[in-house]
Amino acid sequence: MSTQKSAKITFSDGTPAMDLPIHQGTMGPDVIDIRKIYGATGKFTFDPGFLSTASCESKITYIDGDKGELLYRGYPIEQLAVHCDYLETCYLLLNGELPTQDQRTDFEQRVMRHTMVHEQMNRFFTGFRRDAHPMAVLVGCVGALSAFYHDSLDIQNPEHRFISAIRLLAKMPTLVAMAYKYHVGQPFMYPQNNLSYSANFMRMVFGTPCEEYQVNDVLVRALDRIMILHADHEQNASTSTVRLAGSSGANPFACIAAGIATLWGPAHGGANEACLFMLDDIQRQGGIEKIGNFISKVKDKDSGVKLMGFGHRVYKNYDPRAKLMRETCYEVLDELGLHDDPLFKLAMKLEQIALEDDYFVQRKLYPNVDYYSGIVQRALGFPTEMFTCVFALARTVGWIAQWGEMIAEPDQKIGRPRQLFTGSTPREVKPIAQR
Ligand code: ACO
């Protein structure tokens, strides 16, 4: 970070003007450092929703929303999706560099040796109703991991942070698969560590003890790519939640559980599930013929209807992940002989109509990663309620990398925003009979 420029802020109420340093990153907008404003002026800045606020300094992921560019540690997502697998991408996010062959082998062995969860975890699952949403189960069970690993919860110890990172990466697929198996009433499948990360996950989800699971390399590669595309996305709502939770010194398992809870919302990771419900709904009402009606509803602000999987706070261009996801969609549907999948056709037509409509053009609303991910996941065999769990599994590495970066900062402070108070001024409590 370099600081060669400054901004002068002046006030109309007699408060003396002050100079504010402007920091420059390696890419992206400059940031005005406002940390001293309150001390010098007694005034806060106001930015609900963080529309103009950089909440931290980071070296991990960069998005250029206007260009539609996403880089992990400087590498374009398009190249990572083609040349790397998910575990290599995890290594990159956590360590800053792509692994050599030896480093990759070592990392994979470390992760794949820790895939089992404590046998006692089964009891947590059986405490839930079978019809519970798997995300509800996941929030609880990931948080519960902290009850099992007291030996590595000293967050100031880099070795402990590393062990927790490996445990989280290794055990998330197992927990997500268990959440699914519990939901459908099938026995839990133990991990098989000689499979790749994604193949093992698919086997734990779709395999049963009754027959040998046949790994389909095309589908495994598709899932692996979905995981790469979701691995990190700078300071989004769930990542910022993980950082905020972690800033108090909470353990990583608790922080990741907080991230999962945030991801669940339909404005964030829950959009993949909501998008598929939306497409199903349009399909039920008549399919492609009814797109016009649906778009009219979306444009009517009183309807409360949104085109799910469209729009993004940062991307004002096509989300590069959505492009790759659409390609993956083609590959998976081809492999499974589902070229005529009616929802895929509907989604493509809906996208085309929306992209030509003034409402979406003027607001720069393009498909985001969630638009096609539901269709791919459904084709892979995941039921709708599992979509956000798969997203959570993939994003875990980003959350850990961002959490680790924050904890390692020498002048890390607890995150504690302030407020513009508009409630009642001081008043006396009246006895109940006089109220
Ligand atoms: N459908 C219809 N209109 C939309 C949509 C949409 N999907 N998204 C934004 N708009 C409209 C808003 O109504 C607003 O219109 P206005 O200027 O007339 O008031 C304008 O576009 C700007 O939108 P904001 O809501 O101000 O944008 P914000 O950055 O706050 O929200 C968000 C971004 C939450 C992603 C929003 O676009 C949305 O709700 N999309 C649908 C849900 C979704 O797909 N979420 C996944 C995001 S990707 C992820 O989290 C992995």
XYZ file of C-alpha atoms and ligand atoms in Angstrom:
486
model
C 0.000 0.000 0.000
C 1.405 3.414 -0.883
C 0.218 6.798 0.351
C 1.247 9.731 -1.812
C -2.024 11.599 -2.196
C -4.352 13.189 0.306
C -7.856 14.609 0.459
C -8.966 17.708 2.325
C -12.279 17.526 4.094
C -13.988 20.794 5.034
C -17.022 21.360 7.236
C -19.780 23.970 7.121
C -20.228 23.968 10.921
C -16.930 25.553 11.915
C -15.075 22.279 12.529
C -11.496 22.792 11.270
C -10.708 21.209 7.900
C -8.530 18.122 7.966
C -6.262 16.283 5.553
C -6.922 12.623 5.015
C -4.328 10.258 3.543
C -5.276 8.425 0.345
C -3.882 4.903 0.046
C -3.246 3.223 -3.270
C -3.396 -0.515 -3.706
C -1.785 -2.442 -6.531
C -5.116 -2.294 -8.423
C -8.577 -0.895 -7.866
C -9.878 2.394 -6.530
C -7.817 4.487 -4.108
C -9.143 4.555 -0.555
C -9.473 7.605 1.680
C -8.269 6.718 5.159
C -10.903 8.087 7.537
C -9.687 6.431 10.720
C -8.705 9.687 12.378
C -11.909 11.593 11.532
C -13.753 10.781 14.740
C -10.806 11.618 16.977
C -10.216 14.929 15.204
C -13.809 16.060 14.578
C -16.129 14.008 16.800
C -18.003 12.932 13.664
C -18.568 9.462 12.248
C -18.859 8.574 8.564
C -22.128 6.972 7.431
C -22.178 4.085 4.942
C -24.839 1.446 5.681
C -24.392 -1.514 3.355
C -20.724 -0.531 2.824
C -21.449 1.092 -0.543
C -18.255 3.180 -0.420
C -16.253 1.517 2.317
C -13.214 -0.748 2.093
C -13.419 -2.679 5.355
C -9.888 -4.089 5.263
C -6.652 -4.389 3.333
C -6.300 -7.730 1.535
C -3.952 -9.495 -0.881
C -6.164 -12.451 -1.697
C -8.881 -11.784 -4.269
C -9.453 -8.916 -6.671
C -12.626 -8.093 -8.586
C -12.952 -5.486 -11.303
C -16.715 -5.163 -11.446
C -16.786 -2.984 -14.564
C -14.559 -5.292 -16.577
C -16.107 -8.463 -15.136
C -12.711 -9.678 -13.936
C -11.969 -11.970 -10.993
C -8.431 -12.798 -9.862
C -7.320 -15.112 -7.050
C -3.857 -13.963 -5.938
C -3.463 -12.332 -9.361
C -4.511 -15.347 -11.437
C -7.611 -14.966 -13.661
C -10.430 -17.282 -12.666
C -10.718 -18.457 -16.290
C -7.148 -19.831 -16.178
C -7.513 -21.420 -12.758
C -10.733 -23.125 -13.869
C -8.921 -24.697 -16.825
C -5.423 -25.418 -15.503
C -5.917 -26.154 -11.801
C -8.063 -28.299 -9.586
C -9.872 -27.209 -6.458
C -7.157 -28.246 -3.981
C -4.485 -26.371 -5.946
C -6.787 -23.341 -5.841
C -7.185 -23.806 -2.082
C -3.414 -23.931 -1.689
C -3.117 -20.747 -3.727
C -5.718 -18.880 -1.681
C -4.204 -19.985 1.613
C -0.522 -19.582 0.745
C -0.375 -16.916 -1.949
C 1.323 -19.079 -4.600
C 0.321 -22.065 -6.689
C 1.889 -25.262 -5.351
C 4.756 -27.157 -6.960
C 4.066 -30.849 -7.596
C 5.618 -31.812 -4.226
C 3.724 -29.122 -2.352
C 0.509 -30.186 -4.033
C 0.994 -33.843 -3.112
C 1.834 -32.945 0.467
C -1.176 -30.609 0.765
C -3.548 -33.184 -0.687
C -2.275 -35.839 1.701
C -2.726 -33.544 4.679
C -6.269 -32.653 3.685
C -7.348 -36.147 2.690
C -5.981 -37.687 5.921
C -8.351 -35.560 8.001
C -11.630 -36.190 6.218
C -13.299 -38.226 8.966
C -15.279 -36.416 11.618
C -15.382 -37.522 15.236
C -17.806 -40.437 15.538
C -19.644 -38.444 18.196
C -20.673 -35.941 15.492
C -23.282 -38.473 14.308
C -25.255 -37.713 17.460
C -25.503 -34.043 16.514
C -27.144 -35.002 13.259
C -29.665 -37.328 14.841
C -30.805 -34.457 17.067
C -32.218 -32.647 14.010
C -35.568 -33.279 12.346
C -35.158 -35.176 9.071
C -36.969 -32.409 7.214
C -34.625 -29.695 8.528
C -32.989 -27.617 5.818
C -29.435 -28.979 5.337
C -28.077 -25.423 5.747
C -29.640 -25.267 9.223
C -27.937 -28.538 10.065
C -24.637 -27.351 8.604
C -24.564 -24.108 10.598
C -25.026 -26.114 13.794
C -22.587 -28.904 13.010
C -19.739 -26.705 11.773
C -20.068 -24.539 14.884
C -20.029 -27.743 16.944
C -16.613 -28.692 15.518
C -15.051 -26.223 17.955
C -16.247 -28.494 20.752
C -14.013 -31.273 19.391
C -10.721 -29.518 18.688
C -9.639 -27.748 21.854
C -6.052 -28.712 21.044
C -5.737 -26.197 18.195
C -7.804 -23.170 19.101
C -5.025 -20.735 20.008
C -5.651 -18.358 17.136
C -2.427 -16.433 17.780
C -0.444 -19.590 17.043
C 0.177 -19.946 13.254
C 0.554 -23.724 13.623
C -2.885 -23.932 15.265
C -4.371 -21.770 12.535
C -2.898 -24.081 9.908
C -4.256 -27.214 11.635
C -7.716 -25.652 11.884
C -7.590 -24.682 8.211
C -6.758 -28.249 7.197
C -9.433 -29.665 9.479
C -12.090 -27.360 8.096
C -11.158 -28.040 4.480
C -11.005 -31.769 5.109
C -14.157 -32.171 7.165
C -16.537 -29.832 5.351
C -17.249 -32.304 2.499
C -17.969 -35.002 5.066
C -20.322 -32.765 7.057
C -22.132 -31.482 3.961
C -22.579 -35.060 2.719
C -23.812 -36.131 6.171
C -26.346 -33.280 6.189
C -27.649 -34.605 2.868
C -27.692 -38.260 3.890
C -29.524 -37.452 7.096
C -32.073 -35.409 5.142
C -32.862 -38.282 2.750
C -32.683 -41.000 5.393
C -29.699 -42.878 3.990
C -26.702 -44.132 5.994
C -23.705 -41.832 6.294
C -20.864 -42.774 3.970
C -17.346 -42.690 5.401
C -14.848 -40.765 3.287
C -12.544 -42.625 0.938
C -9.214 -40.858 1.021
C -7.698 -42.330 -2.121
C -10.245 -40.441 -4.219
C -9.795 -36.823 -5.230
C -11.380 -34.167 -3.011
C -14.391 -33.709 -5.294
C -14.781 -37.397 -6.211
C -14.760 -38.316 -2.525
C -17.444 -35.710 -1.860
C -19.635 -37.013 -4.689
C -19.239 -40.562 -3.419
C -20.201 -39.539 0.122
C -23.302 -37.770 -1.259
C -24.463 -40.145 -3.972
C -22.925 -43.486 -2.980
C -24.559 -46.052 -0.719
C -23.010 -48.981 1.176
C -24.988 -51.343 -1.068
C -22.994 -50.888 -4.253
C -19.669 -49.625 -5.502
C -19.867 -45.929 -6.456
C -18.779 -45.351 -10.057
C -16.801 -42.128 -10.334
C -17.650 -40.171 -13.502
C -14.597 -38.053 -14.339
C -16.528 -35.496 -16.393
C -18.982 -34.881 -13.561
C -16.242 -34.791 -10.933
C -14.345 -32.245 -13.004
C -17.539 -30.182 -13.342
C -18.068 -30.189 -9.588
C -14.412 -29.332 -9.046
C -14.832 -26.355 -11.370
C -17.960 -25.204 -9.535
C -15.889 -25.328 -6.353
C -13.068 -23.259 -7.920
C -15.551 -20.629 -9.104
C -17.018 -20.307 -5.613
C -13.774 -20.519 -3.637
C -13.431 -16.832 -2.753
C -14.947 -13.478 -3.659
C -13.214 -10.794 -1.589
C -15.247 -8.943 1.049
C -18.770 -10.240 0.334
C -21.383 -10.473 3.105
C -20.404 -13.914 4.429
C -16.665 -13.240 4.268
C -17.103 -9.922 6.034
C -19.138 -11.782 8.663
C -16.335 -14.295 9.133
C -13.835 -11.441 9.511
C -16.089 -9.569 11.943
C -16.709 -12.689 14.045
C -12.990 -13.495 13.965
C -12.018 -9.967 14.958
C -13.318 -10.648 18.456
C -10.943 -13.600 18.800
C -13.658 -16.229 18.222
C -12.343 -19.610 17.079
C -12.313 -20.421 13.330
C -15.038 -23.068 13.492
C -17.429 -20.578 15.119
C -16.454 -17.922 12.555
C -17.071 -20.230 9.595
C -20.455 -21.203 11.089
C -21.298 -17.470 11.135
C -20.231 -17.250 7.485
C -22.459 -20.199 6.563
C -25.427 -18.539 8.284
C -24.855 -15.354 6.266
C -24.374 -17.212 3.013
C -27.778 -18.847 3.432
C -29.726 -15.632 2.669
C -31.380 -15.388 -0.783
C -29.591 -12.100 -1.545
C -26.288 -14.016 -1.206
C -25.523 -17.739 -1.635
C -29.151 -18.743 -1.144
C -29.817 -17.225 -4.573
C -28.863 -20.467 -6.365
C -31.719 -22.274 -4.626
C -34.077 -19.307 -5.096
C -33.120 -19.112 -8.783
C -34.047 -22.719 -9.419
C -37.378 -22.264 -7.611
C -37.964 -19.220 -9.829
C -37.217 -21.168 -13.028
C -39.401 -24.081 -11.869
C -42.195 -21.660 -11.171
C -42.002 -20.028 -14.611
C -41.842 -23.493 -16.173
C -44.955 -24.612 -14.302
C -46.823 -21.531 -15.462
C -46.109 -22.216 -19.127
C -42.324 -21.912 -19.588
C -40.753 -19.746 -22.283
C -44.163 -18.313 -23.257
C -44.509 -16.816 -19.797
C -41.130 -15.072 -19.611
C -42.719 -11.771 -20.695
C -45.195 -11.904 -17.778
C -42.429 -12.720 -15.365
C -40.197 -9.879 -16.566
C -43.125 -7.455 -16.195
C -43.514 -8.568 -12.575
C -39.799 -8.085 -11.936
C -39.993 -4.549 -13.334
C -42.996 -3.718 -11.163
C -41.365 -2.494 -7.942
C -44.517 -3.224 -5.929
C -44.434 -6.926 -6.798
C -41.352 -7.624 -4.689
C -40.246 -10.100 -7.390
C -36.584 -10.155 -8.413
C -34.857 -11.974 -11.211
C -32.845 -14.277 -8.991
C -29.289 -14.956 -10.118
C -29.123 -11.494 -11.685
C -27.434 -8.376 -10.357
C -24.416 -7.898 -8.161
C -23.083 -5.203 -5.879
C -19.672 -5.264 -7.550
C -20.150 -6.662 -11.073
C -21.641 -4.127 -13.454
C -20.752 -6.445 -16.310
C -21.145 -10.190 -16.921
C -19.959 -12.092 -13.835
C -17.008 -14.136 -15.210
C -18.072 -17.021 -12.996
C -21.497 -17.096 -14.671
C -19.854 -17.463 -18.099
C -17.778 -20.428 -16.895
C -20.795 -21.868 -15.115
C -22.808 -21.764 -18.338
C -20.005 -23.649 -20.128
C -19.953 -26.199 -17.313
C -23.710 -26.498 -17.696
C -23.277 -27.466 -21.360
C -20.589 -30.035 -20.469
C -22.643 -31.683 -17.728
C -25.894 -31.757 -19.700
C -23.984 -33.197 -22.684
C -22.374 -35.895 -20.571
C -25.730 -36.868 -19.113
C -27.565 -36.704 -22.421
C -29.784 -33.886 -21.168
C -29.214 -31.425 -24.039
C -32.914 -30.645 -24.068
C -33.142 -29.847 -20.376
C -36.185 -27.545 -20.318
C -34.933 -25.445 -17.392
C -31.595 -24.790 -19.108
C -33.412 -23.697 -22.255
C -35.710 -21.524 -20.190
C -32.777 -19.992 -18.307
C -30.947 -19.154 -21.550
C -34.039 -17.550 -23.075
C -34.778 -15.613 -19.876
C -31.169 -14.391 -19.800
C -31.339 -13.295 -23.435
C -34.618 -11.417 -22.942
C -33.400 -9.736 -19.747
C -30.104 -8.666 -21.319
C -32.017 -6.941 -24.122
C -34.472 -5.216 -21.785
C -33.904 -1.550 -20.876
C -34.657 -2.149 -17.192
C -31.678 -4.521 -16.885
C -29.447 -2.655 -19.343
C -29.829 0.675 -17.532
C -29.138 -0.872 -14.131
C -26.272 -2.994 -15.484
C -27.855 -6.196 -14.242
C -26.167 -9.336 -15.595
C -26.307 -13.000 -14.586
C -24.241 -13.754 -11.497
C -22.661 -17.064 -10.471
C -25.926 -18.332 -9.013
C -27.878 -18.084 -12.254
C -26.594 -21.308 -13.827
C -25.121 -23.064 -10.808
C -28.470 -24.497 -9.722
C -29.052 -26.091 -13.115
C -25.592 -27.695 -13.083
C -25.968 -28.886 -9.526
C -29.405 -30.307 -10.198
C -28.052 -32.167 -13.244
C -25.241 -33.553 -11.077
C -27.934 -34.954 -8.792
C -28.020 -32.465 -5.922
C -31.502 -31.623 -4.692
C -32.334 -27.909 -4.586
C -31.952 -27.564 -0.830
C -28.335 -28.748 -1.104
C -27.207 -26.027 -3.517
C -26.202 -23.498 -0.891
C -24.459 -26.232 1.135
C -22.256 -26.990 -1.884
C -21.541 -23.264 -2.146
C -20.622 -23.195 1.560
C -18.309 -26.160 1.079
C -16.519 -24.417 -1.782
C -16.343 -21.019 -0.033
C -14.894 -22.445 3.191
C -11.357 -22.029 1.877
C -11.960 -18.367 1.044
C -13.374 -17.739 4.490
C -10.374 -19.417 6.142
C -7.871 -17.562 3.965
C -9.502 -14.204 4.732
C -9.821 -15.018 8.431
C -6.149 -16.066 8.574
C -5.039 -12.918 6.769
C -6.907 -10.790 9.284
C -5.590 -12.589 12.371
C -2.016 -12.358 11.064
C -2.240 -8.558 10.775
C -0.099 -7.010 13.506
C -2.502 -4.139 14.252
C -5.708 -6.148 13.921
C -8.598 -4.599 15.882
C -12.021 -5.827 16.834
C -14.592 -4.768 14.197
C -16.904 -2.334 15.915
C -18.977 -0.045 13.666
C -20.792 2.983 15.106
C -24.241 4.337 14.267
C -26.329 7.361 13.451
C -28.769 7.311 16.364
C -32.299 8.501 15.515
C -34.182 7.039 18.492
C -35.597 8.697 21.556
C -33.608 11.233 23.562
C -33.309 10.520 27.350
C -36.648 10.211 29.169
C -37.955 9.053 32.542
C -39.438 5.589 33.142
C -43.034 6.019 34.391
C -44.569 3.475 36.751
C -46.679 0.979 34.785
C -49.993 2.470 35.978
C -49.092 5.848 34.430
C -47.978 4.650 30.997
N -33.989 -8.235 -10.265
C -34.615 -7.049 -10.470
N -34.119 -5.841 -10.139
C -32.906 -5.830 -9.554
C -32.191 -7.011 -9.315
C -32.762 -8.247 -9.690
N -32.140 -9.394 -9.504
N -31.016 -6.704 -8.724
C -31.000 -5.370 -8.603
N -32.147 -4.850 -9.106
C -32.483 -3.425 -9.206
C -32.851 -2.834 -7.843
O -34.224 -2.966 -7.598
C -32.406 -1.423 -8.006
O -33.357 -0.740 -8.813
P -33.681 0.830 -8.583
O -32.398 1.545 -8.902
O -34.788 1.131 -9.529
O -34.094 0.954 -7.142
C -31.142 -1.525 -8.855
O -31.312 -2.727 -9.612
C -29.851 -1.597 -8.026
O -29.949 -2.728 -7.168
P -29.580 -2.744 -5.618
O -30.563 -3.628 -4.907
O -29.415 -1.340 -5.127
O -28.170 -3.433 -5.708
P -27.367 -4.084 -4.506
O -25.945 -3.974 -4.879
O -27.771 -3.507 -3.197
O -27.846 -5.616 -4.524
C -27.986 -7.900 -5.059
C -27.142 -6.622 -5.141
C -28.430 -8.155 -3.611
C -27.154 -9.100 -5.524
C -29.232 -7.742 -5.974
O -28.816 -7.541 -7.301
C -30.166 -8.934 -5.887
O -30.985 -9.021 -4.967
N -30.051 -9.929 -6.843
C -30.877 -11.118 -6.787
C -30.329 -12.084 -5.772
C -29.042 -12.735 -6.235
O -28.938 -13.226 -7.337
N -28.066 -12.771 -5.328
C -26.785 -13.428 -5.564
C -25.665 -12.433 -5.649
S -24.154 -13.283 -6.041
C -23.736 -13.997 -4.583
O -24.006 -13.533 -3.512
C -23.012 -15.251 -4.656
